[in-house]
Backbone as numpy.savetxt, mean C-alpha at the origin, in Angstrom:
# Nx Ny Nz CAx CAy CAz Cx Cy Cz
-18.37 14.82 5.33 -17.75 13.96 5.13 -16.16 14.17 6.19
-15.51 13.24 6.98 -14.79 13.21 7.53 -13.16 13.70 7.02
-12.46 14.31 7.78 -11.18 15.66 7.16 -10.42 14.17 6.57
-10.46 12.86 7.03 -9.32 11.67 6.86 -9.69 11.53 5.21
-11.06 11.55 5.45 -11.80 11.02 4.09 -11.77 11.71 2.94
-11.59 13.06 3.22 -11.43 14.49 2.11 -10.31 14.04 2.06
-9.10 13.80 2.68 -7.90 14.11 2.08 -7.53 12.86 1.35
-8.03 11.69 1.73 -7.77 10.88 0.55 -8.37 10.87 -0.40
-9.87 11.41 -0.49 -10.34 11.61 -1.61 -9.69 12.73 -2.51
-9.05 13.49 -2.06 -8.37 14.46 -2.91 -6.74 13.75 -3.41
-6.24 13.32 -2.30 -5.30 12.50 -3.07 -5.57 11.85 -4.25
-6.35 10.93 -4.25 -6.86 10.04 -5.27 -7.09 10.79 -6.37
-7.59 12.12 -6.34 -7.91 12.62 -7.52 -6.51 13.48 -7.92
-5.76 13.27 -7.38 -4.51 14.05 -7.31 -4.51 15.72 -6.85
-4.98 15.91 -5.71 -5.54 17.28 -5.38 -5.94 18.26 -6.32
-5.65 19.78 -6.13 -5.61 20.79 -6.93 -4.99 20.84 -8.30
-3.82 20.09 -8.11 -3.42 19.94 -9.34 -3.88 19.56 -10.79
-4.25 19.73 -11.65 -4.88 19.61 -12.74 -3.67 18.27 -13.32
-2.74 18.54 -13.68 -1.69 18.02 -14.33 -1.62 16.49 -13.60
-1.46 16.59 -12.12 -1.90 15.29 -11.59 -3.05 14.57 -11.72
-3.84 15.23 -11.56 -5.64 14.70 -11.88 -5.29 13.75 -13.69
-4.64 14.52 -14.50 -4.61 14.46 -15.67 -3.69 12.73 -15.97
-2.37 12.91 -15.16 -1.51 12.02 -14.75 -1.87 10.71 -14.37
-3.29 10.72 -13.83 -3.81 9.59 -12.60 -4.37 8.80 -13.55
-4.72 9.55 -15.04 -5.91 8.76 -15.82 -4.88 8.11 -16.81
-3.62 8.37 -17.08 -2.81 8.05 -18.04 -1.27 7.12 -17.77
-1.45 6.78 -16.40 -0.13 6.03 -16.01 -0.97 5.19 -14.86
-0.29 3.71 -14.67 -0.51 2.64 -13.92 -0.56 3.46 -12.49
-1.35 2.52 -11.79 -1.39 2.99 -10.40 0.02 2.37 -9.70
0.57 3.21 -8.63 1.93 2.55 -8.05 1.61 2.29 -6.66
2.26 1.09 -6.44 1.87 0.59 -5.39 3.35 0.80 -4.49
3.83 1.30 -3.34 4.90 0.83 -2.68 4.77 -0.08 -1.73
5.57 -1.14 -2.01 5.71 -2.20 -0.66 7.06 -2.31 -0.19
6.36 -1.75 1.60 7.17 -2.09 2.39 7.87 -3.14 3.28
8.81 -4.08 2.87 8.49 -5.37 3.51 10.00 -5.44 3.45
10.93 -6.18 4.93 12.18 -6.31 4.84 12.40 -7.91 4.13
11.39 -8.31 3.55 11.85 -9.62 3.14 12.22 -9.74 1.59
13.40 -9.88 1.25 13.59 -9.33 -0.12 12.54 -10.60 -1.32
12.56 -11.76 -0.72 12.11 -12.74 -1.74 10.38 -12.93 -1.49
9.96 -12.24 -0.64 8.55 -11.58 -0.62 8.13 -10.47 -1.36
9.30 -9.93 -1.62 9.21 -8.17 -2.09 8.73 -9.29 -3.99
9.78 -10.01 -4.41 10.19 -10.51 -5.68 8.73 -11.25 -5.91
8.39 -11.94 -4.64 6.86 -12.72 -5.04 5.88 -12.00 -5.72
5.57 -10.90 -4.72 4.78 -9.99 -4.78 4.57 -9.35 -6.11
5.84 -9.05 -6.79 5.98 -8.02 -8.06 5.98 -9.04 -9.39
6.27 -10.13 -9.01 5.87 -11.52 -9.75 4.28 -11.60 -9.84
3.74 -11.88 -8.84 2.55 -12.36 -9.02 1.59 -10.92 -9.36
2.21 -9.66 -9.23 1.02 -8.30 -9.74 1.24 -7.76 -11.01
2.52 -8.62 -11.87 3.08 -8.43 -13.19 1.91 -8.56 -13.97
0.83 -9.50 -13.95 -0.14 -9.34 -14.82 -1.12 -8.74 -15.21
-0.90 -7.32 -13.69 -1.96 -6.00 -13.40 -1.21 -5.22 -14.06
-2.34 -4.43 -14.23 -1.82 -2.73 -14.73 -1.22 -2.07 -13.48
-0.52 -2.53 -12.66 -0.02 -1.61 -11.40 1.40 -1.67 -11.42
2.39 -1.10 -10.80 3.69 -0.82 -10.80 3.79 -0.75 -9.18
4.53 -1.81 -9.14 5.22 -2.24 -7.67 6.62 -1.22 -7.24
6.76 -0.54 -6.32 7.91 0.11 -6.04 8.31 -0.26 -4.45
9.69 -0.26 -4.19 10.01 -1.33 -3.05 11.05 -0.66 -2.26
10.52 -0.57 -0.87 11.36 -0.07 0.58 11.41 -1.45 1.36
12.59 -1.36 2.06 12.97 -2.73 2.58 13.02 -2.35 3.93
12.80 -1.26 4.52 12.35 -0.83 5.81 12.06 0.09 6.25
11.56 0.16 7.31 10.56 1.74 8.21 10.82 3.08 7.59
12.12 3.28 7.98 12.70 4.66 7.37 12.30 5.01 6.02
12.96 4.21 5.06 13.21 3.74 3.67 11.96 4.20 3.21
10.96 3.63 3.84 9.44 3.22 3.46 8.88 4.98 3.24
9.14 5.82 4.50 9.00 6.89 4.64 8.71 7.79 3.45
10.50 7.61 3.90 11.54 8.65 2.48 10.68 8.37 1.15
10.56 7.00 0.90 9.78 6.88 -0.79 8.86 7.29 -0.74
7.81 7.04 0.41 6.32 7.79 0.35 6.66 8.93 -0.24
7.21 10.08 0.74 7.35 11.28 0.63 7.95 11.85 -0.90
8.88 10.95 -1.27 9.27 11.09 -2.37 8.71 10.93 -3.45
7.86 9.61 -3.81 7.51 9.11 -4.44 6.08 9.17 -4.85
5.26 9.22 -3.57 3.92 9.80 -3.56 3.14 8.49 -4.13
3.32 7.59 -3.61 2.37 6.29 -4.57 1.06 6.46 -3.96
0.15 5.51 -5.10 -1.02 5.65 -5.09 -1.97 5.07 -3.72
-0.58 4.12 -3.26 -1.23 3.32 -2.05 0.31 2.65 -1.80
-0.01 1.98 -0.03 1.30 1.58 0.45 1.08 0.36 1.23
1.48 -0.64 0.80 1.07 -2.22 1.17 2.59 -2.55 2.24
2.54 -2.70 3.38 3.50 -3.02 4.25 3.60 -4.19 5.33
4.16 -4.24 5.64 4.75 -5.38 6.60 4.68 -4.54 8.28
4.64 -5.10 9.30 4.68 -4.33 10.84 5.92 -4.64 11.27
6.73 -5.84 10.98 7.65 -6.02 11.97 9.01 -5.80 10.76
9.56 -4.84 10.85 10.67 -4.42 9.99 11.93 -3.52 10.80
12.61 -3.91 10.65 14.18 -2.99 11.09 14.00 -1.56 10.86
14.61 -0.86 11.54 14.38 0.65 11.15 13.39 1.54 10.99
12.32 1.44 12.14 11.13 1.52 11.71 10.01 0.57 11.55
9.62 0.36 12.63 8.37 -0.87 12.74 7.27 -0.17 11.75
6.15 -0.90 11.59 5.27 -0.75 10.69 4.36 0.51 11.10
3.96 0.10 12.38 3.25 1.09 13.64 4.28 2.73 13.35
5.51 2.74 13.53 6.08 3.76 13.19 6.00 4.61 11.88
6.22 3.66 10.64 5.56 4.05 9.22 4.57 4.58 9.14
3.29 3.73 9.54 1.96 4.31 9.60 1.65 5.69 10.64
2.29 5.85 11.61 1.91 7.20 12.53 2.76 8.23 11.50
4.19 8.02 11.34 4.45 8.97 10.81 3.88 9.35 8.72
3.59 8.64 8.31 2.71 8.84 7.59 1.41 9.87 7.40
0.64 9.53 8.51 -0.52 10.01 8.85 -0.41 11.38 9.36
0.99 11.76 9.83 0.81 13.02 10.34 1.56 14.27 9.24
2.21 13.43 8.61 2.92 14.31 7.40 1.67 14.68 6.22
1.82 16.05 5.63 0.85 16.17 5.25 0.94 15.78 3.53
2.00 15.72 3.30 2.41 14.94 1.82 2.17 13.42 1.36
1.52 12.58 2.54 1.77 11.36 2.97 0.30 10.96 3.62
-0.37 11.82 4.57 -1.42 11.67 5.51 -2.89 10.96 4.43
-2.65 11.32 3.12 -4.00 10.81 2.35 -3.65 9.36 1.69
-2.58 9.11 1.58 -2.14 7.80 0.80 -2.79 6.52 1.51
-3.70 5.38 0.95 -4.10 4.44 1.93 -3.25 3.74 2.02
-3.12 3.19 3.41 -2.12 1.88 3.91 -2.78 0.44 4.03
-2.61 -0.24 3.68 -2.97 -1.98 3.70 -1.92 -2.22 4.80
-1.73 -2.83 5.76 -1.01 -3.50 6.34 -1.17 -4.96 6.45
-0.04 -5.61 5.99 0.31 -7.26 5.50 1.44 -7.67 6.07
0.69 -8.67 7.10 1.67 -9.02 8.26 1.32 -10.50 8.23
2.44 -11.06 8.99 2.02 -12.38 10.01 1.49 -12.45 11.17
1.15 -11.22 11.70 0.73 -11.45 13.14 -0.35 -11.64 13.27
-0.73 -12.19 14.17 -2.20 -12.79 14.17 -3.06 -12.35 15.17
-2.34 -11.60 16.19 -3.24 -11.08 17.33 -4.23 -9.75 17.19
-5.46 -10.36 17.23 -6.47 -9.07 16.93 -6.56 -7.62 17.87
-5.65 -7.69 18.64 -5.07 -6.55 19.16 -4.31 -5.63 18.37
-3.59 -6.57 17.42 -2.55 -5.68 16.87 -3.35 -4.92 15.46
-4.46 -5.87 15.07 -5.00 -5.29 13.91 -6.07 -4.01 14.18
-6.85 -3.93 15.84 -7.40 -2.79 15.94 -6.61 -1.89 16.41
-5.30 -2.08 16.89 -3.96 -0.74 17.13 -3.94 0.03 15.86
-3.49 -1.15 14.72 -3.13 -0.49 13.16 -4.46 0.38 12.55
-5.20 -0.13 12.82 -6.79 0.55 12.14 -7.15 1.92 13.20
-6.85 1.79 14.38 -6.79 3.06 15.40 -5.86 3.88 14.81
-4.66 3.51 13.98 -3.48 4.44 14.08 -3.55 5.12 12.37
-4.64 4.86 11.58 -4.95 4.91 10.45 -4.78 4.12 8.98
-4.58 2.65 9.22 -4.47 2.15 8.60 -5.59 1.87 7.63
-5.94 1.76 6.59 -6.90 1.42 5.53 -7.29 0.05 5.56
-6.59 -0.73 6.11 -6.91 -2.00 5.58 -5.90 -3.30 6.35
-6.01 -4.31 6.60 -5.23 -5.29 7.51 -5.49 -6.55 6.73
-4.24 -7.44 6.38 -4.53 -8.64 5.39 -3.35 -9.52 6.22
-3.55 -10.49 6.34 -2.47 -11.37 7.11 -1.88 -12.31 5.96
-0.70 -12.71 6.48 0.42 -13.67 5.63 -0.05 -14.94 5.99
0.01 -15.68 4.84 -0.10 -16.16 4.03 -1.15 -15.49 3.49
-1.40 -14.74 2.25 -2.80 -14.40 1.79 -2.91 -14.87 0.18
-3.92 -15.35 -0.16 -4.29 -15.77 -1.82 -4.25 -14.49 -2.84
-3.59 -14.89 -3.65 -3.93 -13.68 -4.82 -4.91 -12.77 -4.78
-5.89 -13.67 -4.82 -7.04 -13.11 -4.82 -7.65 -12.16 -3.64
-7.08 -12.50 -2.45 -7.12 -11.74 -1.33 -6.53 -10.44 -1.33
-5.30 -10.50 -2.01 -4.32 -9.39 -2.53 -5.06 -8.45 -3.29
-5.54 -8.89 -4.09 -5.88 -8.42 -5.53 -7.23 -7.40 -4.89
-8.03 -8.05 -4.00 -9.41 -7.45 -3.02 -8.87 -6.51 -2.30
-7.81 -6.42 -1.56 -7.24 -5.47 -0.59 -7.09 -4.18 -1.21
-6.10 -4.46 -2.31 -5.40 -3.37 -2.95 -6.73 -2.81 -3.93
-7.64 -3.40 -4.56 -8.77 -2.93 -5.09 -9.74 -2.11 -4.46
-9.72 -2.20 -3.37 -10.43 -1.44 -2.17 -10.03 0.15 -2.08
-8.80 0.62 -2.50 -8.22 1.53 -2.52 -7.41 1.99 -3.97
-7.40 1.29 -4.87 -6.81 2.10 -6.48 -7.57 1.12 -7.15
-7.71 1.61 -8.44 -8.22 0.74 -9.66 -7.07 -0.46 -10.25
-7.39 -1.44 -10.25 -6.16 -2.39 -10.32 -7.26 -3.79 -11.68
-6.40 -3.90 -12.52 -7.09 -4.73 -13.56 -6.07 -5.17 -14.17
-6.75 -6.57 -14.95 -5.16 -7.46 -15.50 -5.16 -6.69 -16.89
-3.90 -7.07 -17.11 -3.22 -6.51 -18.25 -3.47 -7.65 -19.47
-2.96 -8.80 -19.00 -3.32 -9.95 -19.82 -3.94 -11.35 -18.94
-4.16 -12.58 -19.29 -4.63 -13.64 -18.46 -3.39 -14.16 -17.92
-3.85 -14.54 -16.77 -2.91 -14.90 -15.98 -2.64 -16.47 -15.63
-2.00 -17.03 -15.05 -2.11 -18.42 -14.24 -3.01 -18.78 -13.29
-3.39 -19.50 -12.25 -4.09 -19.86 -11.26 -3.55 -18.93 -10.07
-4.81 -18.64 -8.94 -4.46 -18.18 -8.06 -3.53 -18.73 -6.83
-2.53 -18.38 -6.38 -1.54 -18.74 -5.69 -1.32 -18.40 -4.21
-0.87 -18.30 -3.30 -0.79 -17.83 -2.02 0.46 -16.74 -1.94
0.34 -15.91 -1.72 1.46 -14.57 -1.46 1.79 -15.21 0.16
2.81 -15.32 0.39 3.40 -15.40 2.06 4.36 -14.24 2.53
């Protein structure tokens, strides 16, 4: 098994700490959403409300790094173009830090250049999703890395931009 895959598997199981492993089974998964657009932050939280996940927020790159280290989310969803630390910087920093190296990161960006996608995947991103994305696409991208289930029945699938 590749070292990064081992670290990610260990993170998902809560590491060697049995309390963390038990906690993972008793709480909803937490997603840290790093994006400088407060409207998009609110929209994403609203669209994910019917699902058994918690959404935490960071509005710029360095805040996202600090929150990831402090709160150890189960997953990070982030933009690339942000003030005070671009998404690439956040990704590189997270991958170098032993406390955040195993956290799955999905880049959620409006950038359409295929070379950007290749670059962030080579930097360690676990996924890449283009804005705007339908709720189904977003749920699929999240569900590849953390369990996500509906709490209740919701409305029609709309686009998250």
